[in-house]
Coordinates of C-alpha atoms in Angstrom, one line a residue:
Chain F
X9 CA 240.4 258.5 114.3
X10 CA 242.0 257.1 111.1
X11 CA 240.1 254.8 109.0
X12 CA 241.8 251.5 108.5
X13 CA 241.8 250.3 104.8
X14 CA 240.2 246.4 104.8
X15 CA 241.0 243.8 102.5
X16 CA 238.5 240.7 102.8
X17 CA 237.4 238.3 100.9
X18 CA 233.8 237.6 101.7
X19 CA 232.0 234.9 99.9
X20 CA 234.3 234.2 97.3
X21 CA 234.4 238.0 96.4
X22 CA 237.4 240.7 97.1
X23 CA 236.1 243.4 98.7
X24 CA 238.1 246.4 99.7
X25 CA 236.8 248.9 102.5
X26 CA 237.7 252.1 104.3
X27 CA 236.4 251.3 108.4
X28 CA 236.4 252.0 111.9
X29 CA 239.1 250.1 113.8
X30 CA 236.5 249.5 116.4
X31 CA 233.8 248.0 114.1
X32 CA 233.4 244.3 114.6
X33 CA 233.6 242.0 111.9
X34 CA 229.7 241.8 112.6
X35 CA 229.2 245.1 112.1
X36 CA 231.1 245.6 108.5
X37 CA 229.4 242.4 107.4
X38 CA 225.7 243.5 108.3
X39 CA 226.7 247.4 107.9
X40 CA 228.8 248.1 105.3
X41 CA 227.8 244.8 102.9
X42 CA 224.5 244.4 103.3
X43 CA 225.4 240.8 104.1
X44 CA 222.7 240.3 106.9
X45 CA 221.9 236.4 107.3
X46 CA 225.2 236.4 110.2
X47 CA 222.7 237.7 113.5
X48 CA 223.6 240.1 116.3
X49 CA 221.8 238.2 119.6
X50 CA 223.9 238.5 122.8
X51 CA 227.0 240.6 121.1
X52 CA 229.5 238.8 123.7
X53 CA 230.2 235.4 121.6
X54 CA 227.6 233.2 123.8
X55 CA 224.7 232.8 121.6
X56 CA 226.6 231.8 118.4
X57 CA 223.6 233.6 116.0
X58 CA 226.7 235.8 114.1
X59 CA 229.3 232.6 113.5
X60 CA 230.7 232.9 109.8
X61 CA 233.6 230.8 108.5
X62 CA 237.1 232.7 109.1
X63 CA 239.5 230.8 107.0
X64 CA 237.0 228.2 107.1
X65 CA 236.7 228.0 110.8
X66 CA 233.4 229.2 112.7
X67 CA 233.6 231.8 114.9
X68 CA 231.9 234.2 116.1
X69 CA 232.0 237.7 114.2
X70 CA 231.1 239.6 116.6
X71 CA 233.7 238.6 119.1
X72 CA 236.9 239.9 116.8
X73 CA 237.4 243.2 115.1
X74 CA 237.2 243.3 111.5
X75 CA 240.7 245.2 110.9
X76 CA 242.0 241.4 112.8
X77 CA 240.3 240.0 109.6
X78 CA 242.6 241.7 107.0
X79 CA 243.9 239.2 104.4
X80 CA 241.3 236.8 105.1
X81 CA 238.4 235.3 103.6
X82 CA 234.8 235.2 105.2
X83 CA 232.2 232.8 104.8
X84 CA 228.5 234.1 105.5
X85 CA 225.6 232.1 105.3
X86 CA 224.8 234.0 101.7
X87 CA 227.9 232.6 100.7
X88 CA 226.7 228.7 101.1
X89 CA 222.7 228.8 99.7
X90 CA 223.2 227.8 95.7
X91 CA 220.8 230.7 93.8
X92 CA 216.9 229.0 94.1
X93 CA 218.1 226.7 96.4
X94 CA 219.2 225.3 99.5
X95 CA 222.3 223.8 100.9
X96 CA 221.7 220.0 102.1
X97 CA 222.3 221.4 106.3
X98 CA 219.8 224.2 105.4
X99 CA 217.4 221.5 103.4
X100 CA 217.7 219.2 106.5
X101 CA 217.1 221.8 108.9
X102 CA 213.5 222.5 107.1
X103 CA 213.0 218.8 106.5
X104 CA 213.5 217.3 110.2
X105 CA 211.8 220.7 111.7
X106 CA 214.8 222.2 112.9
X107 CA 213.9 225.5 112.3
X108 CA 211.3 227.6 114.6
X109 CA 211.5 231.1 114.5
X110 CA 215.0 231.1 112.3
X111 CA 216.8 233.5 114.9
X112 CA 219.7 231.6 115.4
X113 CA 219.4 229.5 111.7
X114 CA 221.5 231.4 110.3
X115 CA 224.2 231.0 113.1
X116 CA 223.1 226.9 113.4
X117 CA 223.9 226.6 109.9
X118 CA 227.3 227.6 109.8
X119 CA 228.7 225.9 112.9
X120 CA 227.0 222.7 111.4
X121 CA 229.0 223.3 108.2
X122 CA 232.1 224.0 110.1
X123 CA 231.9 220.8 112.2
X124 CA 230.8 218.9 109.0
X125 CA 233.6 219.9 107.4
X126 CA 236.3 219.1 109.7
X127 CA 234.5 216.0 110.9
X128 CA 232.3 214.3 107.9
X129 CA 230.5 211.6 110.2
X130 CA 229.9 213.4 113.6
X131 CA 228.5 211.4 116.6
X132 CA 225.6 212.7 118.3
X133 CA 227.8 213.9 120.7
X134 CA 229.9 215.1 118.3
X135 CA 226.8 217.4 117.1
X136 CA 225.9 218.5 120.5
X137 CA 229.6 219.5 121.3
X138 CA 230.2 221.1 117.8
X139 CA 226.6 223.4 118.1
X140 CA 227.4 223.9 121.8
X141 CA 227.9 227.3 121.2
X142 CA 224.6 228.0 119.8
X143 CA 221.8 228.8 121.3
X144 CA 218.2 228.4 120.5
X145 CA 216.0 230.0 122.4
X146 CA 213.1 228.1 120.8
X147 CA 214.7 225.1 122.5
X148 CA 214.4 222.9 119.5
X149 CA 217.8 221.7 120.1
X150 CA 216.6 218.0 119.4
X151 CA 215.1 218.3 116.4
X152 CA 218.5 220.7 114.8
X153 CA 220.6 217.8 116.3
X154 CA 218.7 215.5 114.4
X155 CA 219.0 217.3 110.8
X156 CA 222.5 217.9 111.2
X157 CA 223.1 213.7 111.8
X158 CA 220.7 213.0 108.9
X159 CA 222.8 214.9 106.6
X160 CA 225.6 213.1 107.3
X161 CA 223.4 210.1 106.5
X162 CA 222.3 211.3 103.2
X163 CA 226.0 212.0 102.2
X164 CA 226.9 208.2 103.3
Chain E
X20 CA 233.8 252.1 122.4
X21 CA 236.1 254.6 123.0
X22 CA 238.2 255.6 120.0
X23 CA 242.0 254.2 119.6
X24 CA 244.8 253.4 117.7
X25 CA 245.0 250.6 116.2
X26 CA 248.4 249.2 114.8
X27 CA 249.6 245.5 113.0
X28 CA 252.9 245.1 113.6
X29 CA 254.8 242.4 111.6
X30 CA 258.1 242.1 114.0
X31 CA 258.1 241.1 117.1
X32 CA 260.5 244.3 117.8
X33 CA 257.8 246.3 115.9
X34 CA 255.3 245.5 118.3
X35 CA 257.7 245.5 121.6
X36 CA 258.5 249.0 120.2
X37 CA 255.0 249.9 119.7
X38 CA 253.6 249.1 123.3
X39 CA 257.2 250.7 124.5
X40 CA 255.8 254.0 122.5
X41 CA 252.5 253.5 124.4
X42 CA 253.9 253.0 127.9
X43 CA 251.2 250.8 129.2
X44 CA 248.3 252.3 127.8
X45 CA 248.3 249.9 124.5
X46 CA 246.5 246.8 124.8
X47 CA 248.0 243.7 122.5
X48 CA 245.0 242.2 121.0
X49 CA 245.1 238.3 120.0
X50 CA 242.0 236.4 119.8
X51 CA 240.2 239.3 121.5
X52 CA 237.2 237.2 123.2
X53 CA 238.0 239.1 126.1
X54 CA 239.3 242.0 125.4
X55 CA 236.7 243.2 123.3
X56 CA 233.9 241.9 125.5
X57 CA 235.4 244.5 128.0
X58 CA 235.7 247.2 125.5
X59 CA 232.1 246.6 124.7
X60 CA 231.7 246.9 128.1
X61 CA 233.3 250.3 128.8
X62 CA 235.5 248.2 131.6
X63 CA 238.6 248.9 129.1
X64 CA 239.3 252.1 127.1
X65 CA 242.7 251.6 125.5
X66 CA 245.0 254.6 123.9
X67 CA 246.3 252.2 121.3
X68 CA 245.5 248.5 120.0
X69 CA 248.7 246.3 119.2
X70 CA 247.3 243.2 116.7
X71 CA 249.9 240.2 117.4
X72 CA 248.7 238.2 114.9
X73 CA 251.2 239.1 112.0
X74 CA 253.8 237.8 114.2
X75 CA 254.9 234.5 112.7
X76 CA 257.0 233.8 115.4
X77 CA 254.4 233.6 118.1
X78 CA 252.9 230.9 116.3
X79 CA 252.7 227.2 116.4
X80 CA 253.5 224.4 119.0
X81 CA 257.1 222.7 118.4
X82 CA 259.4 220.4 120.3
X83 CA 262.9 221.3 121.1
X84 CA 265.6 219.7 123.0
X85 CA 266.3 220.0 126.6
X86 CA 269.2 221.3 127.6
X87 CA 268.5 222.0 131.3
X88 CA 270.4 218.9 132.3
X89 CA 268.9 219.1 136.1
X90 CA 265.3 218.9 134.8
X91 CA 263.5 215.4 135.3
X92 CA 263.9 213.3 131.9
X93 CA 266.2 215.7 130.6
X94 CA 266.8 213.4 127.6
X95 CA 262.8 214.3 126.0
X96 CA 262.2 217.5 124.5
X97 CA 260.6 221.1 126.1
X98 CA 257.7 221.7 124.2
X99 CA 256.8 225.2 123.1
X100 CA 253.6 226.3 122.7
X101 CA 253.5 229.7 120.7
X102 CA 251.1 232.4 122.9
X103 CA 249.1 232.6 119.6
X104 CA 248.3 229.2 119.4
X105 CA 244.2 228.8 119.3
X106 CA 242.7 226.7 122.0
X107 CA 241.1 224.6 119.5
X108 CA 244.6 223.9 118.2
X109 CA 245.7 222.7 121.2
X110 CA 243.4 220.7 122.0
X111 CA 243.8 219.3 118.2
X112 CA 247.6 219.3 118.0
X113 CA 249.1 215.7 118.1
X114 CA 251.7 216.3 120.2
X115 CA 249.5 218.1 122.9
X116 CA 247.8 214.9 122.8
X117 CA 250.5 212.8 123.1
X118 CA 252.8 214.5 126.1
X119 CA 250.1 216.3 127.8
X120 CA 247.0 215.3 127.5
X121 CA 245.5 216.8 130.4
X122 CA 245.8 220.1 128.1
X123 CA 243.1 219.0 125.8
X124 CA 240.9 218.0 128.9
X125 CA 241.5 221.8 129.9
X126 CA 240.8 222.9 126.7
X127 CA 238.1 220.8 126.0
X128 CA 236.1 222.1 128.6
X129 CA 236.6 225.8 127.3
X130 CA 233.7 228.0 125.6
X131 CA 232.4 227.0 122.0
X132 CA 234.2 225.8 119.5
X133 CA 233.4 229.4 117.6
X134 CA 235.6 231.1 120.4
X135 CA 238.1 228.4 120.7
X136 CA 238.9 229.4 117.4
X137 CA 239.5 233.0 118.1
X138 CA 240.7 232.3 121.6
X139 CA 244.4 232.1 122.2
X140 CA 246.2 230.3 124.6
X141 CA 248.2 233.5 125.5
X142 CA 244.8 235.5 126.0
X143 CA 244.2 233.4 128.9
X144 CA 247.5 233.7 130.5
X145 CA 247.7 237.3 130.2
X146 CA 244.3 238.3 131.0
X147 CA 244.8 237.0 134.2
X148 CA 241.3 235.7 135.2
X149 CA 241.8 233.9 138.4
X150 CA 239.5 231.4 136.6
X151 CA 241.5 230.9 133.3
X152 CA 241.1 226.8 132.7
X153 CA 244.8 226.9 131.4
X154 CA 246.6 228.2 134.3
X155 CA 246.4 225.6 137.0
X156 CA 247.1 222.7 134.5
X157 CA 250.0 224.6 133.2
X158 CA 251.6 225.6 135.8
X159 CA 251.2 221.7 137.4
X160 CA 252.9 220.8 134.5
X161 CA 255.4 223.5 135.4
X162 CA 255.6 225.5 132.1
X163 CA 257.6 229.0 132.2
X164 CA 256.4 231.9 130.5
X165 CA 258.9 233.6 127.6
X166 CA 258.6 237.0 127.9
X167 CA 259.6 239.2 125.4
X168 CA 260.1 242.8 125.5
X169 CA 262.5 245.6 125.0
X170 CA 265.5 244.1 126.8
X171 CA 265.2 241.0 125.0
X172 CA 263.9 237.6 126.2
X173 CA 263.0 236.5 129.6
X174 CA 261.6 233.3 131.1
X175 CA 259.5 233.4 134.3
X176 CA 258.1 229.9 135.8
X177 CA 254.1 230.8 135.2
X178 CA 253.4 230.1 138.8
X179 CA 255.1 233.7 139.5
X180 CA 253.5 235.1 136.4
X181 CA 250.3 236.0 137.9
X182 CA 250.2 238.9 139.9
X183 CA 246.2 239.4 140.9
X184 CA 243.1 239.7 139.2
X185 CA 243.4 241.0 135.9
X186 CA 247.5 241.5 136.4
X187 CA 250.9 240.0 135.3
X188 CA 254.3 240.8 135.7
X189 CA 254.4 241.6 132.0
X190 CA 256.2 245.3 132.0
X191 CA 255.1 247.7 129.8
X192 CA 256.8 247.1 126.0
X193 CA 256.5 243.0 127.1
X194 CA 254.7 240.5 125.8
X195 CA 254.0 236.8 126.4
X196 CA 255.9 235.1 123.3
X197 CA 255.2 231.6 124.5
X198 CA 254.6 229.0 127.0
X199 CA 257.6 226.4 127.5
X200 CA 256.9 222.9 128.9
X201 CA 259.3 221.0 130.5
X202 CA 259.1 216.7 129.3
X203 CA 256.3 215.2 131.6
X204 CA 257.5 213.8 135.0
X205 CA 254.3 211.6 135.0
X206 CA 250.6 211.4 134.7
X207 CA 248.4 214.5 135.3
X208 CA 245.0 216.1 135.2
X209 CA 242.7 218.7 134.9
X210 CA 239.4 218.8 136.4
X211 CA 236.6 221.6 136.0
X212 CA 233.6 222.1 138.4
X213 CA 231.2 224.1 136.5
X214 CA 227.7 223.6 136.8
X215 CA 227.4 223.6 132.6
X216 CA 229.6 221.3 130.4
X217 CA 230.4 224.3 128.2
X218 CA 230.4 227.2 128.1
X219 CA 230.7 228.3 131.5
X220 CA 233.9 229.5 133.7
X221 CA 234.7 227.1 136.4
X222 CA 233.6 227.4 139.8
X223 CA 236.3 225.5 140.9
X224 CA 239.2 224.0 138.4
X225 CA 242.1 222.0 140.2
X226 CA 245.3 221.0 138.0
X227 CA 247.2 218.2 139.0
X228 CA 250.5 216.7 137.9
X229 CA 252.5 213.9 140.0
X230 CA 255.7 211.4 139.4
X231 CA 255.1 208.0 141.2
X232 CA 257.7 205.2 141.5
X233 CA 256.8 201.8 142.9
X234 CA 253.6 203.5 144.7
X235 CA 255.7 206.3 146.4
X236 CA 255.5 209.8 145.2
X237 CA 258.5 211.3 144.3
X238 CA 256.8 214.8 143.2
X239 CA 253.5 216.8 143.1
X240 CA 251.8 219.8 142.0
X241 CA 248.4 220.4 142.8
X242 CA 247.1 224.4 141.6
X243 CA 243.9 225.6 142.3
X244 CA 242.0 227.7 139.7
X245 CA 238.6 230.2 140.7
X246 CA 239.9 230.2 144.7
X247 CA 242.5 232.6 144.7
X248 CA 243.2 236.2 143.1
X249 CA 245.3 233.6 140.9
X250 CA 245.9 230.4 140.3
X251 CA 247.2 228.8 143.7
X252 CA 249.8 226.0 144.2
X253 CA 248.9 224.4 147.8
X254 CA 252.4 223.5 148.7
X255 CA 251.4 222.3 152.0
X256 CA 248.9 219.7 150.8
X257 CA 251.9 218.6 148.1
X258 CA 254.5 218.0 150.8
X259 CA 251.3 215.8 152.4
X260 CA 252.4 213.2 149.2
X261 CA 256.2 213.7 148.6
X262 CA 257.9 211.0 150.1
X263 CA 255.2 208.7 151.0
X264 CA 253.2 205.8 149.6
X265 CA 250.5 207.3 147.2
X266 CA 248.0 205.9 149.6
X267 CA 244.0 206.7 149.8
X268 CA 244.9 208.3 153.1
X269 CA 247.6 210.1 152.2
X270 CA 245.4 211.5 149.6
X271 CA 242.5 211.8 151.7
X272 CA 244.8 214.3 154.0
X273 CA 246.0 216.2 151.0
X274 CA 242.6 217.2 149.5
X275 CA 241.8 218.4 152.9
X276 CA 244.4 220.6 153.4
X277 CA 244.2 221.8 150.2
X278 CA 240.5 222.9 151.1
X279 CA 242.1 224.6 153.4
X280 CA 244.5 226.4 151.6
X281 CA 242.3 227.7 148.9
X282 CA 241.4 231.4 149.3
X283 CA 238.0 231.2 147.7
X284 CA 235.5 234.3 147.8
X285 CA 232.0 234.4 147.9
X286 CA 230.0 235.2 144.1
X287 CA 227.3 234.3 142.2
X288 CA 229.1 231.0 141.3
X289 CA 229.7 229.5 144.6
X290 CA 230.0 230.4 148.3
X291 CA 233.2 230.3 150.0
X292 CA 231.8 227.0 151.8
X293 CA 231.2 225.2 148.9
X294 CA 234.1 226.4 146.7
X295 CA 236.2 224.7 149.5
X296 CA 234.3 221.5 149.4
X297 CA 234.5 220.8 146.1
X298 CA 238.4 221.6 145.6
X299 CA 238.9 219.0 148.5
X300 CA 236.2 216.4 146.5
X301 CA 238.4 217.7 143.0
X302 CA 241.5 217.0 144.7
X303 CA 240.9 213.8 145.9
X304 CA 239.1 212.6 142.7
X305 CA 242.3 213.9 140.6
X306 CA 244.8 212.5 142.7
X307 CA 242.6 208.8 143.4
X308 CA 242.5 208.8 139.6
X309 CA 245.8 209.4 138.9
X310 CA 247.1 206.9 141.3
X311 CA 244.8 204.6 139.5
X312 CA 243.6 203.8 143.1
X313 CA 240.4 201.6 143.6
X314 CA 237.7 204.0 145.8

């Protein structure tokens, strides 16, 4: 089978690749870059543990193959924590106890960017709609819904 | 997964040649959400994948104008909704919101915003699930398919575009190129039963579209989604309405039939029982609602 020559740009960085047509854009993140913060849970786009920004949008990695991606850029989770620090969703996560075991963080984190992004002042119900695809098998759903309102706070 | 070819055409005759080339064992691959899931699954082991999304001309949602001079309001514009158009841009797009706004409901109860952004409104036409939230809403709002293939263009009203489970009447070398909606006769709906508010595949989804003049209704379209091998238009329970006052008997009568009508089978989301019960209780909620009708 012929590898397919991949041009991505993955946090902020041009990155050229020789891959499998069937590998996921999952796999050549966690596989091939070393980039592993985006998490394989269900690997059938219901838990939401692998979303990344494509073009700026979440979805979920493992639910499109990377040769799809070609052109694009690709936002991980490495791609949004400043060196020694945190990002203000990640900060908020630790500060209202959003975080448990950290399974689906990662995957929390970056659909709360994406929805903060396209929507700077989200509802409650905006939250719960925009991290719907998400799960948290912890269940501390309450809590994550919390940090991600209180950053919008912070930013007001 | 097995191993294939994978191809990114930039035509549209590149790809119509390419899937021509493969006679039916190339898959066109658009958002992929579930196309992949049943490659992952070994249900699907493609020769050859055929990436749409170079194709600029599958894209976007635009308004053009009508020149079917028989159709209702003949004077708006058709709207056409390119078949790579991402469910989370139609449920975004300001015109979607505008002229049919019972396309956002649909979309809005689809998946997770991380797969509406993958997701393609064309995917769920042409994979076919007798579920797809799309279909019955669509096809109420009698949209046509444009097919494109290796003759050329063709348009197919969707309600003959689904063949079964799983299957179209897209030939091999065709491809869905866009949906086409005629100006809106009048209001219209789409309600899901689903025991989830997301991310779950309806149980029961009922499209409904109607044109109402001084309390009588002049036209009606009520598809069923989840109780048929595809979506199902219950013609019977529409002639129920045409002609009549849009009365809560009238309505009443129409749900029931429709009940009747559906073709539901029995799975792990709902017995054939129930799935009848709740497309008469959709039915009449849909209709009650759009006839702005006090319970």
């Amino acid at each position: 089978m012929p590898k397919f020559h991949l041009s991505l740009t993955v946090n902020g960085e041009a990155r050229e690749l020789l891959i499998d047509p069937r590998r996921t854009l999952l796999d050549v993140l966690r596989d091939e870059l070393d980039l592993r913060g985006a998490h394989r849970g269900c690997d059938s786009g219901d838990c939401g543990a692998c979303t990344v920004l494509l073009d700026g949008k979440p979805i979920t990695s493992c639910m499109i193959l990377a040769a799809d991606c070609d052109g694009s850029t690709v936002t991980t989770v490495e791609g949004i924590t400043p060196a020694g620090g945190l990002h203000p969703v990640q900060k908020a996560l630790v500060e209202k106890g959003g975080i448990q075991c950290g399974f689906c963080t990662p995957g929390m984190v970056m659909a709360a960017i994406g929805l903060l992004n396209e929507n700077p002042n989200p509802t409650e119900h905006d939250v719960r709609e925009g991290l719907a695809g998400n799960l948290c098998r912890c269940t501390g759903y309450k809590k994550i819904v919390e940090a991600v309102l209180s950053v919008e706070e912070s930013k007001a | 997964m097995q191993p294939f070819d994978y191809f990114s055409p930039k035509t549209l005759p590149e790809a119509v040649e390419i899937l021509s080339r493969h006679n039916g064992d190339a898959r066109v691959v658009a958002g992929g959400t579930d196309l992949l899931l049943k490659m992952k699954g070994g249900r699907l082991a493609p020769k050859a994948i055929v990436n749409i999304k170079r194709l600029a001309e599958l894209r976007g949602i635009s308004e053009t104008s009508n020149s079917k001079l028989q159709t209702p309001n003949y004077h708006l514009p058709i709207t056409t909704i390119g078949a790579l158009t991402t469910l989370e841009e139609l449920r975004r797009s300001p015109i979607i919101r505008e002229r049919y706004p019972s396309l956002c409901d649909a979309a809005n109860t689809m998946a997770s915003v991380q797969i509406r952004n993958l997701a393609t409104v064309g995917g769920n036409m042409c994979n076919a699930a007798p579920s797809a939230d799309l279909a019955p809403i669509f096809i109420a709002l009698d949209a046509s398919a444009v097919i494109a293939g290796p003759g050329g263009e063709r348009r197919v009203p969707l309600e003959e575009f689904f063949v079964g489970p799983g299957k179209t009447v897209l030939e091999s070398g065709e491809l869905l190129a866009s949906l086409e909606a005629p100006p809106p006769v009048g209001p219209s709906l789409y309600l899901k039963h689903s025991p989830r508010a997301h991310m779950d595949i309806a149980v029961v989804g009922v499209g409904l579209a109607a044109q109402l003049s001084g309390g009588v209704c002049e036209s009606a379209r009520i598809v069923l989604g989840a109780v048929a091998p595809v979506p199902l238009r219950v013609r019977r329970a529409e002639a129920e309405l045409i002609g009549g006052p849009f009365s809560a008997e009238r309505i009443d009568r129409a749900a029931k039939i429709a009940a009747e009508e559906a073709q539901p089978i029995d799975d792990v989301r709902g017995a054939v029982w129930y799935r009848r019960k709740m497309v008469e209780v959709l039915v009449r909620r849909g209709l009650t609602a759009i006839g702005g009708i006090e319970n």
